[in-house]
């Protein structure tokens, strides 16, 4: 075989080896990345469970929200795209909804994340700092370790996403939080929140009469808000546990009921 032909064949073999090596490295990197994500999600799941046991009244569940639930909660951002928006997420936990929310936020938007649990808030700050596509948007994202009733801002939001466990609160607390949400929404702005299916009935049969009465009163209070402001309701059967997502909208012709809220220390849930 002529030298030129031999070189051509050897060159082809080298190209094949290089291509194979590149594909193999890409495969290994993808698997390593997937393993890292699985490990991270498992760690977050355990952290959520620990905090749920330690602070069940404010955490409200034993597992983070699933992907389908997170997609529904953040859908108003897709409906607004590509317009920028002021966004507020309350009760973000370990960031299962935040992780879906971040890539949906249009450029130039403002995001405030409110989380009362100090361990979760620290985790959320790490999540935001480590998100690769947000390096230029970091100054537009803030994580606040406080209750939403303590949030002091003149900003009005286009979208509010709530992960607070209303079923764990008193009717007065729920009413104050829902009223605060409406104050913080711009006219025409959207609030999404969820509740777990069947939890009220389980608690009614397994708890004391005063607790069952509290559950009924919270349900009746939320129903009044639904009757006045709800524009959509969906059930996510694939979530653990199954959940109902509510979407409420502040009427465009409703005047703001109050100005910025001052910090009220000593709030307890």
mmCIF file of C-alpha atoms in Angstrom:
data_model
loop_
_atom_site.group_PDB
_atom_site.id
_atom_site.type_symbol
_atom_site.label_atom_id
_atom_site.label_comp_id
_atom_site.label_asym_id
_atom_site.label_seq_id
_atom_site.Cartn_x
_atom_site.Cartn_y
_atom_site.Cartn_z
ATOM 1 C CA UNK A 1 0.000 0.000 0.000
ATOM 2 C CA UNK A 2 1.387 3.446 -0.922
ATOM 3 C CA UNK A 3 2.543 5.646 1.900
ATOM 4 C CA UNK A 4 -0.158 8.213 1.193
ATOM 5 C CA UNK A 5 -2.866 5.538 1.427
ATOM 6 C CA UNK A 6 -1.427 4.154 4.651
ATOM 7 C CA UNK A 7 -1.366 7.661 6.149
ATOM 8 C CA UNK A 8 -4.982 8.208 5.098
ATOM 9 C CA UNK A 9 -6.072 4.988 6.776
ATOM 10 C CA UNK A 10 -4.093 5.779 9.918
ATOM 11 C CA UNK A 11 -5.596 9.255 9.938
ATOM 12 C CA UNK A 12 -9.082 7.784 9.706
ATOM 13 C CA UNK A 13 -8.360 5.418 12.607
ATOM 14 C CA UNK A 14 -7.083 8.341 14.668
ATOM 15 C CA UNK A 15 -10.179 10.365 13.884
ATOM 16 C CA UNK A 16 -12.345 7.437 14.947
ATOM 17 C CA UNK A 17 -10.418 7.076 18.203
ATOM 18 C CA UNK A 18 -10.684 10.808 18.913
ATOM 19 C CA UNK A 19 -14.388 10.835 18.127
ATOM 20 C CA UNK A 20 -14.944 7.776 20.318
ATOM 21 C CA UNK A 21 -12.976 9.341 23.165
ATOM 22 C CA UNK A 22 -14.945 12.550 22.907
ATOM 23 C CA UNK A 23 -18.258 10.676 22.895
ATOM 24 C CA UNK A 24 -17.118 8.555 25.845
ATOM 25 C CA UNK A 25 -16.058 11.633 27.844
ATOM 26 C CA UNK A 26 -19.348 13.350 27.012
ATOM 27 C CA UNK A 27 -21.240 10.251 28.143
ATOM 28 C CA UNK A 28 -19.267 10.095 31.392
ATOM 29 C CA UNK A 29 -19.750 13.815 32.048
ATOM 30 C CA UNK A 30 -23.505 13.531 31.477
ATOM 31 C CA UNK A 31 -23.730 10.548 33.795
ATOM 32 C CA UNK A 32 -21.631 12.330 36.404
ATOM 33 C CA UNK A 33 -23.868 15.390 36.113
ATOM 34 C CA UNK A 34 -27.017 13.256 36.428
ATOM 35 C CA UNK A 35 -25.535 11.485 39.446
ATOM 36 C CA UNK A 36 -24.668 14.840 41.003
ATOM 37 C CA UNK A 37 -28.225 16.089 40.460
ATOM 38 C CA UNK A 38 -29.701 12.898 41.929
ATOM 39 C CA UNK A 39 -27.426 13.185 44.954
ATOM 40 C CA UNK A 40 -28.327 16.856 45.380
ATOM 41 C CA UNK A 41 -32.072 16.142 45.149
ATOM 42 C CA UNK A 42 -31.753 13.277 47.641
ATOM 43 C CA UNK A 43 -29.854 15.539 50.049
ATOM 44 C CA UNK A 44 -32.500 18.237 49.663
ATOM 45 C CA UNK A 45 -35.220 15.660 50.290
ATOM 46 C CA UNK A 46 -33.601 14.583 53.544
ATOM 47 C CA UNK A 47 -33.063 18.214 54.573
ATOM 48 C CA UNK A 48 -36.733 18.926 53.865
ATOM 49 C CA UNK A 49 -37.830 15.907 55.898
ATOM 50 C CA UNK A 50 -35.635 16.908 58.858
ATOM 51 C CA UNK A 51 -36.982 20.470 58.854
ATOM 52 C CA UNK A 52 -40.527 19.159 58.445
ATOM 53 C CA UNK A 53 -40.155 17.061 61.597
ATOM 54 C CA UNK A 54 -38.475 19.925 63.447
ATOM 55 C CA UNK A 55 -40.864 22.682 62.279
ATOM 56 C CA UNK A 56 -43.906 20.901 60.850
ATOM 57 C CA UNK A 57 -46.250 23.828 61.447
ATOM 58 C CA UNK A 58 -44.242 26.130 59.140
ATOM 59 C CA UNK A 59 -42.915 23.527 56.666
ATOM 60 C CA UNK A 60 -46.238 21.718 56.265
ATOM 61 C CA UNK A 61 -45.151 18.656 54.265
ATOM 62 C CA UNK A 62 -42.699 15.772 54.355
ATOM 63 C CA UNK A 63 -41.467 16.125 50.751
ATOM 64 C CA UNK A 64 -40.644 18.999 48.364
ATOM 65 C CA UNK A 65 -43.067 19.875 45.561
ATOM 66 C CA UNK A 66 -42.825 17.712 42.436
ATOM 67 C CA UNK A 67 -41.936 18.955 38.945
ATOM 68 C CA UNK A 68 -45.525 18.923 37.640
ATOM 69 C CA UNK A 69 -46.717 20.963 40.603
ATOM 70 C CA UNK A 70 -43.836 23.416 40.186
ATOM 71 C CA UNK A 71 -44.660 23.819 36.481
ATOM 72 C CA UNK A 72 -48.272 24.735 37.221
ATOM 73 C CA UNK A 73 -47.323 27.169 39.971
ATOM 74 C CA UNK A 74 -44.923 29.019 37.659
ATOM 75 C CA UNK A 75 -47.139 28.988 34.542
ATOM 76 C CA UNK A 76 -48.055 32.698 34.845
ATOM 77 C CA UNK A 77 -44.440 33.521 33.935
ATOM 78 C CA UNK A 78 -44.822 31.687 30.623
ATOM 79 C CA UNK A 79 -48.068 33.545 29.961
ATOM 80 C CA UNK A 80 -46.253 36.871 30.429
ATOM 81 C CA UNK A 81 -43.131 36.012 28.411
ATOM 82 C CA UNK A 82 -41.123 37.673 27.014
ATOM 83 C CA UNK A 83 -42.118 40.724 29.077
ATOM 84 C CA UNK A 84 -40.088 41.357 32.232
ATOM 85 C CA UNK A 85 -41.896 40.948 35.551
ATOM 86 C CA UNK A 86 -41.658 41.550 39.279
ATOM 87 C CA UNK A 87 -41.936 38.122 40.888
ATOM 88 C CA UNK A 88 -42.333 37.105 44.536
ATOM 89 C CA UNK A 89 -41.952 33.529 45.775
ATOM 90 C CA UNK A 90 -43.005 32.886 49.376
ATOM 91 C CA UNK A 91 -42.257 29.699 51.317
ATOM 92 C CA UNK A 92 -39.683 28.440 48.827
ATOM 93 C CA UNK A 93 -38.364 25.624 51.042
ATOM 94 C CA UNK A 94 -35.387 23.823 49.475
ATOM 95 C CA UNK A 95 -36.077 25.382 46.066
ATOM 96 C CA UNK A 96 -38.011 22.715 44.168
ATOM 97 C CA UNK A 97 -40.274 25.427 42.691
ATOM 98 C CA UNK A 98 -37.461 28.007 42.565
ATOM 99 C CA UNK A 99 -35.446 25.686 40.339
ATOM 100 C CA UNK A 100 -38.294 25.639 37.790
ATOM 101 C CA UNK A 101 -38.960 29.355 38.259
ATOM 102 C CA UNK A 102 -35.432 30.662 37.577
ATOM 103 C CA UNK A 103 -35.145 29.680 33.886
ATOM 104 C CA UNK A 104 -38.672 31.009 33.222
ATOM 105 C CA UNK A 105 -37.973 34.540 34.449
ATOM 106 C CA UNK A 106 -37.515 36.944 31.500
ATOM 107 C CA UNK A 107 -34.404 39.097 31.327
ATOM 108 C CA UNK A 108 -34.709 42.326 33.290
ATOM 109 C CA UNK A 109 -37.132 40.868 35.838
ATOM 110 C CA UNK A 110 -36.932 41.247 39.627
ATOM 111 C CA UNK A 111 -37.278 38.203 41.891
ATOM 112 C CA UNK A 112 -37.766 38.294 45.668
ATOM 113 C CA UNK A 113 -37.710 34.960 47.504
ATOM 114 C CA UNK A 114 -39.110 34.944 51.038
ATOM 115 C CA UNK A 115 -38.331 31.982 53.300
ATOM 116 C CA UNK A 116 -38.777 32.024 57.093
ATOM 117 C CA UNK A 117 -36.648 28.920 57.749
ATOM 118 C CA UNK A 118 -32.989 29.973 58.146
ATOM 119 C CA UNK A 119 -31.585 26.639 56.896
ATOM 120 C CA UNK A 120 -33.744 26.765 53.769
ATOM 121 C CA UNK A 121 -32.911 30.435 53.151
ATOM 122 C CA UNK A 122 -29.170 29.676 53.225
ATOM 123 C CA UNK A 123 -29.720 26.808 50.789
ATOM 124 C CA UNK A 124 -31.726 29.068 48.458
ATOM 125 C CA UNK A 125 -28.928 31.653 48.387
ATOM 126 C CA UNK A 126 -26.488 28.927 47.329
ATOM 127 C CA UNK A 127 -28.957 27.730 44.695
ATOM 128 C CA UNK A 128 -29.288 31.217 43.185
ATOM 129 C CA UNK A 129 -25.523 31.864 43.244
ATOM 130 C CA UNK A 130 -24.826 28.551 41.538
ATOM 131 C CA UNK A 131 -27.363 28.910 38.745
ATOM 132 C CA UNK A 132 -25.234 29.190 35.544
ATOM 133 C CA UNK A 133 -27.460 31.462 33.441
ATOM 134 C CA UNK A 134 -28.042 34.061 36.157
ATOM 135 C CA UNK A 135 -24.555 35.497 36.555
ATOM 136 C CA UNK A 136 -25.640 38.811 35.021
ATOM 137 C CA UNK A 137 -28.982 38.848 36.888
ATOM 138 C CA UNK A 138 -27.759 38.240 40.446
ATOM 139 C CA UNK A 139 -28.447 41.804 41.554
ATOM 140 C CA UNK A 140 -32.098 41.372 40.542
ATOM 141 C CA UNK A 141 -32.636 38.369 42.834
ATOM 142 C CA UNK A 142 -32.897 38.596 46.616
ATOM 143 C CA UNK A 143 -33.506 35.912 49.251
ATOM 144 C CA UNK A 144 -35.183 37.258 52.406
ATOM 145 C CA UNK A 145 -35.062 35.186 55.606
ATOM 146 C CA UNK A 146 -38.338 36.393 57.156
ATOM 147 C CA UNK A 147 -42.104 35.991 57.157
ATOM 148 C CA UNK A 148 -43.907 37.626 54.252
ATOM 149 C CA UNK A 149 -45.783 39.792 56.774
ATOM 150 C CA UNK A 150 -42.390 41.296 57.659
ATOM 151 C CA UNK A 151 -41.416 42.139 54.092
ATOM 152 C CA UNK A 152 -40.959 45.881 53.648
ATOM 153 C CA UNK A 153 -41.160 46.980 50.016
ATOM 154 C CA UNK A 154 -42.752 49.554 47.739
ATOM 155 C CA UNK A 155 -42.570 47.063 44.858
ATOM 156 C CA UNK A 156 -45.742 45.625 43.372
ATOM 157 C CA UNK A 157 -45.591 42.191 41.799
ATOM 158 C CA UNK A 158 -46.908 40.798 38.545
ATOM 159 C CA UNK A 159 -46.700 37.221 39.840
ATOM 160 C CA UNK A 160 -46.712 35.829 43.389
ATOM 161 C CA UNK A 161 -46.062 32.127 43.975
ATOM 162 C CA UNK A 162 -46.922 30.861 47.450
ATOM 163 C CA UNK A 163 -45.753 27.620 48.997
ATOM 164 C CA UNK A 164 -47.039 28.391 52.490
ATOM 165 C CA UNK A 165 -48.951 25.601 54.296
ATOM 166 C CA UNK A 166 -52.216 27.438 54.928
ATOM 167 C CA UNK A 167 -53.707 24.288 56.458
ATOM 168 C CA UNK A 168 -51.305 24.718 59.382
ATOM 169 C CA UNK A 169 -52.245 28.345 60.165
ATOM 170 C CA UNK A 170 -55.075 30.009 62.032
ATOM 171 C CA UNK A 171 -57.850 31.719 60.013
ATOM 172 C CA UNK A 172 -56.529 35.103 61.179
ATOM 173 C CA UNK A 173 -53.017 34.326 59.894
ATOM 174 C CA UNK A 174 -54.351 33.077 56.554
ATOM 175 C CA UNK A 175 -56.511 36.172 56.149
ATOM 176 C CA UNK A 176 -53.556 38.459 56.939
ATOM 177 C CA UNK A 177 -51.303 36.649 54.445
ATOM 178 C CA UNK A 178 -53.889 36.613 51.661
ATOM 179 C CA UNK A 179 -54.608 40.286 52.268
ATOM 180 C CA UNK A 180 -50.900 41.028 52.110
ATOM 181 C CA UNK A 181 -50.619 39.125 48.826
ATOM 182 C CA UNK A 182 -53.401 41.214 47.310
ATOM 183 C CA UNK A 183 -51.721 44.396 48.532
ATOM 184 C CA UNK A 184 -48.438 43.321 46.939
ATOM 185 C CA UNK A 185 -50.018 42.367 43.597
ATOM 186 C CA UNK A 186 -50.312 44.875 40.815
ATOM 187 C CA UNK A 187 -53.841 45.259 39.418
ATOM 188 C CA UNK A 188 -54.141 42.357 36.998
ATOM 189 C CA UNK A 189 -51.351 40.469 38.792
ATOM 190 C CA UNK A 190 -51.579 36.727 39.467
ATOM 191 C CA UNK A 191 -51.226 34.704 42.677
ATOM 192 C CA UNK A 192 -50.723 30.942 42.562
ATOM 193 C CA UNK A 193 -50.728 28.654 45.586
ATOM 194 C CA UNK A 194 -51.511 25.025 46.332
ATOM 195 C CA UNK A 195 -53.107 22.844 48.978
ATOM 196 C CA UNK A 196 -52.842 19.109 49.488
ATOM 197 C CA UNK A 197 -55.838 16.995 48.519
ATOM 198 C CA UNK A 198 -57.689 15.318 51.379
ATOM 199 C CA UNK A 199 -55.495 16.684 54.168
ATOM 200 C CA UNK A 200 -58.405 18.536 55.784
ATOM 201 C CA UNK A 201 -60.542 15.391 55.933
ATOM 202 C CA UNK A 202 -57.698 13.342 57.423
ATOM 203 C CA UNK A 203 -57.082 15.968 60.089
ATOM 204 C CA UNK A 204 -60.806 16.243 60.815
ATOM 205 C CA UNK A 205 -60.988 12.555 61.751
ATOM 206 C CA UNK A 206 -57.610 12.326 63.502
ATOM 207 C CA UNK A 207 -57.503 15.563 65.502
ATOM 208 C CA UNK A 208 -59.426 17.289 68.273
ATOM 209 C CA UNK A 209 -62.648 19.215 67.754
ATOM 210 C CA UNK A 210 -60.962 22.645 68.061
ATOM 211 C CA UNK A 211 -58.398 21.600 65.444
ATOM 212 C CA UNK A 212 -61.130 20.315 63.123
ATOM 213 C CA UNK A 213 -63.004 23.589 63.592
ATOM 214 C CA UNK A 214 -59.869 25.550 62.719
ATOM 215 C CA UNK A 215 -59.496 23.505 59.539
ATOM 216 C CA UNK A 216 -63.087 24.185 58.502
ATOM 217 C CA UNK A 217 -62.710 27.902 59.176
ATOM 218 C CA UNK A 218 -59.510 28.118 57.104
ATOM 219 C CA UNK A 219 -61.225 26.270 54.261
ATOM 220 C CA UNK A 220 -64.245 28.599 54.408
ATOM 221 C CA UNK A 221 -61.986 31.650 54.433
ATOM 222 C CA UNK A 222 -60.020 30.478 51.394
ATOM 223 C CA UNK A 223 -63.276 29.685 49.595
ATOM 224 C CA UNK A 224 -64.306 33.316 49.985
ATOM 225 C CA UNK A 225 -61.086 34.403 48.297
ATOM 226 C CA UNK A 226 -61.643 31.796 45.573
ATOM 227 C CA UNK A 227 -65.169 33.032 44.914
ATOM 228 C CA UNK A 228 -63.932 36.586 44.536
ATOM 229 C CA UNK A 229 -60.575 36.241 42.781
ATOM 230 C CA UNK A 230 -60.022 32.700 41.381
ATOM 231 C CA UNK A 231 -59.451 32.321 37.638
ATOM 232 C CA UNK A 232 -58.240 28.708 37.564
ATOM 233 C CA UNK A 233 -57.942 25.491 39.583
ATOM 234 C CA UNK A 234 -56.098 22.262 38.717
ATOM 235 C CA UNK A 235 -55.326 19.006 40.529
ATOM 236 C CA UNK A 236 -51.854 17.424 40.259
ATOM 237 C CA UNK A 237 -52.455 13.751 41.042
ATOM 238 C CA UNK A 238 -48.830 12.823 40.367
ATOM 239 C CA UNK A 239 -47.509 14.951 43.224
ATOM 240 C CA UNK A 240 -46.657 13.410 46.609
ATOM 241 C CA UNK A 241 -49.177 13.950 48.103
ATOM 242 C CA UNK A 242 -51.628 15.023 45.343
ATOM 243 C CA UNK A 243 -52.196 18.774 45.330
ATOM 244 C CA UNK A 244 -54.676 21.349 44.052
ATOM 245 C CA UNK A 245 -53.258 24.502 42.449
ATOM 246 C CA UNK A 246 -55.285 27.708 42.662
ATOM 247 C CA UNK A 247 -54.691 30.747 40.481
ATOM 248 C CA UNK A 248 -56.107 34.060 41.704
ATOM 249 C CA UNK A 249 -56.000 37.435 39.956
ATOM 250 C CA UNK A 250 -56.283 40.886 41.446
ATOM 251 C CA UNK A 251 -58.913 42.896 39.544
ATOM 252 C CA UNK A 252 -57.480 45.673 37.393
ATOM 253 C CA UNK A 253 -59.922 48.255 38.761
ATOM 254 C CA UNK A 254 -59.123 47.503 42.419
ATOM 255 C CA UNK A 255 -57.272 50.281 44.211
ATOM 256 C CA UNK A 256 -54.342 49.338 46.422
ATOM 257 C CA UNK A 257 -55.658 48.787 49.910
ATOM 258 C CA UNK A 258 -52.516 49.933 51.745
ATOM 259 C CA UNK A 259 -48.980 51.166 51.322
ATOM 260 C CA UNK A 260 -45.755 49.369 52.107
ATOM 261 C CA UNK A 261 -45.865 47.201 55.195
ATOM 262 C CA UNK A 262 -43.568 48.060 58.067
ATOM 263 C CA UNK A 263 -41.574 45.305 59.747
ATOM 264 C CA UNK A 264 -43.531 43.643 62.539
ATOM 265 C CA UNK A 265 -41.131 41.680 64.760
ATOM 266 C CA UNK A 266 -42.383 38.843 66.900
ATOM 267 C CA UNK A 267 -44.643 37.243 64.300
ATOM 268 C CA UNK A 268 -45.138 33.599 65.208
ATOM 269 C CA UNK A 269 -46.640 30.705 63.312
#
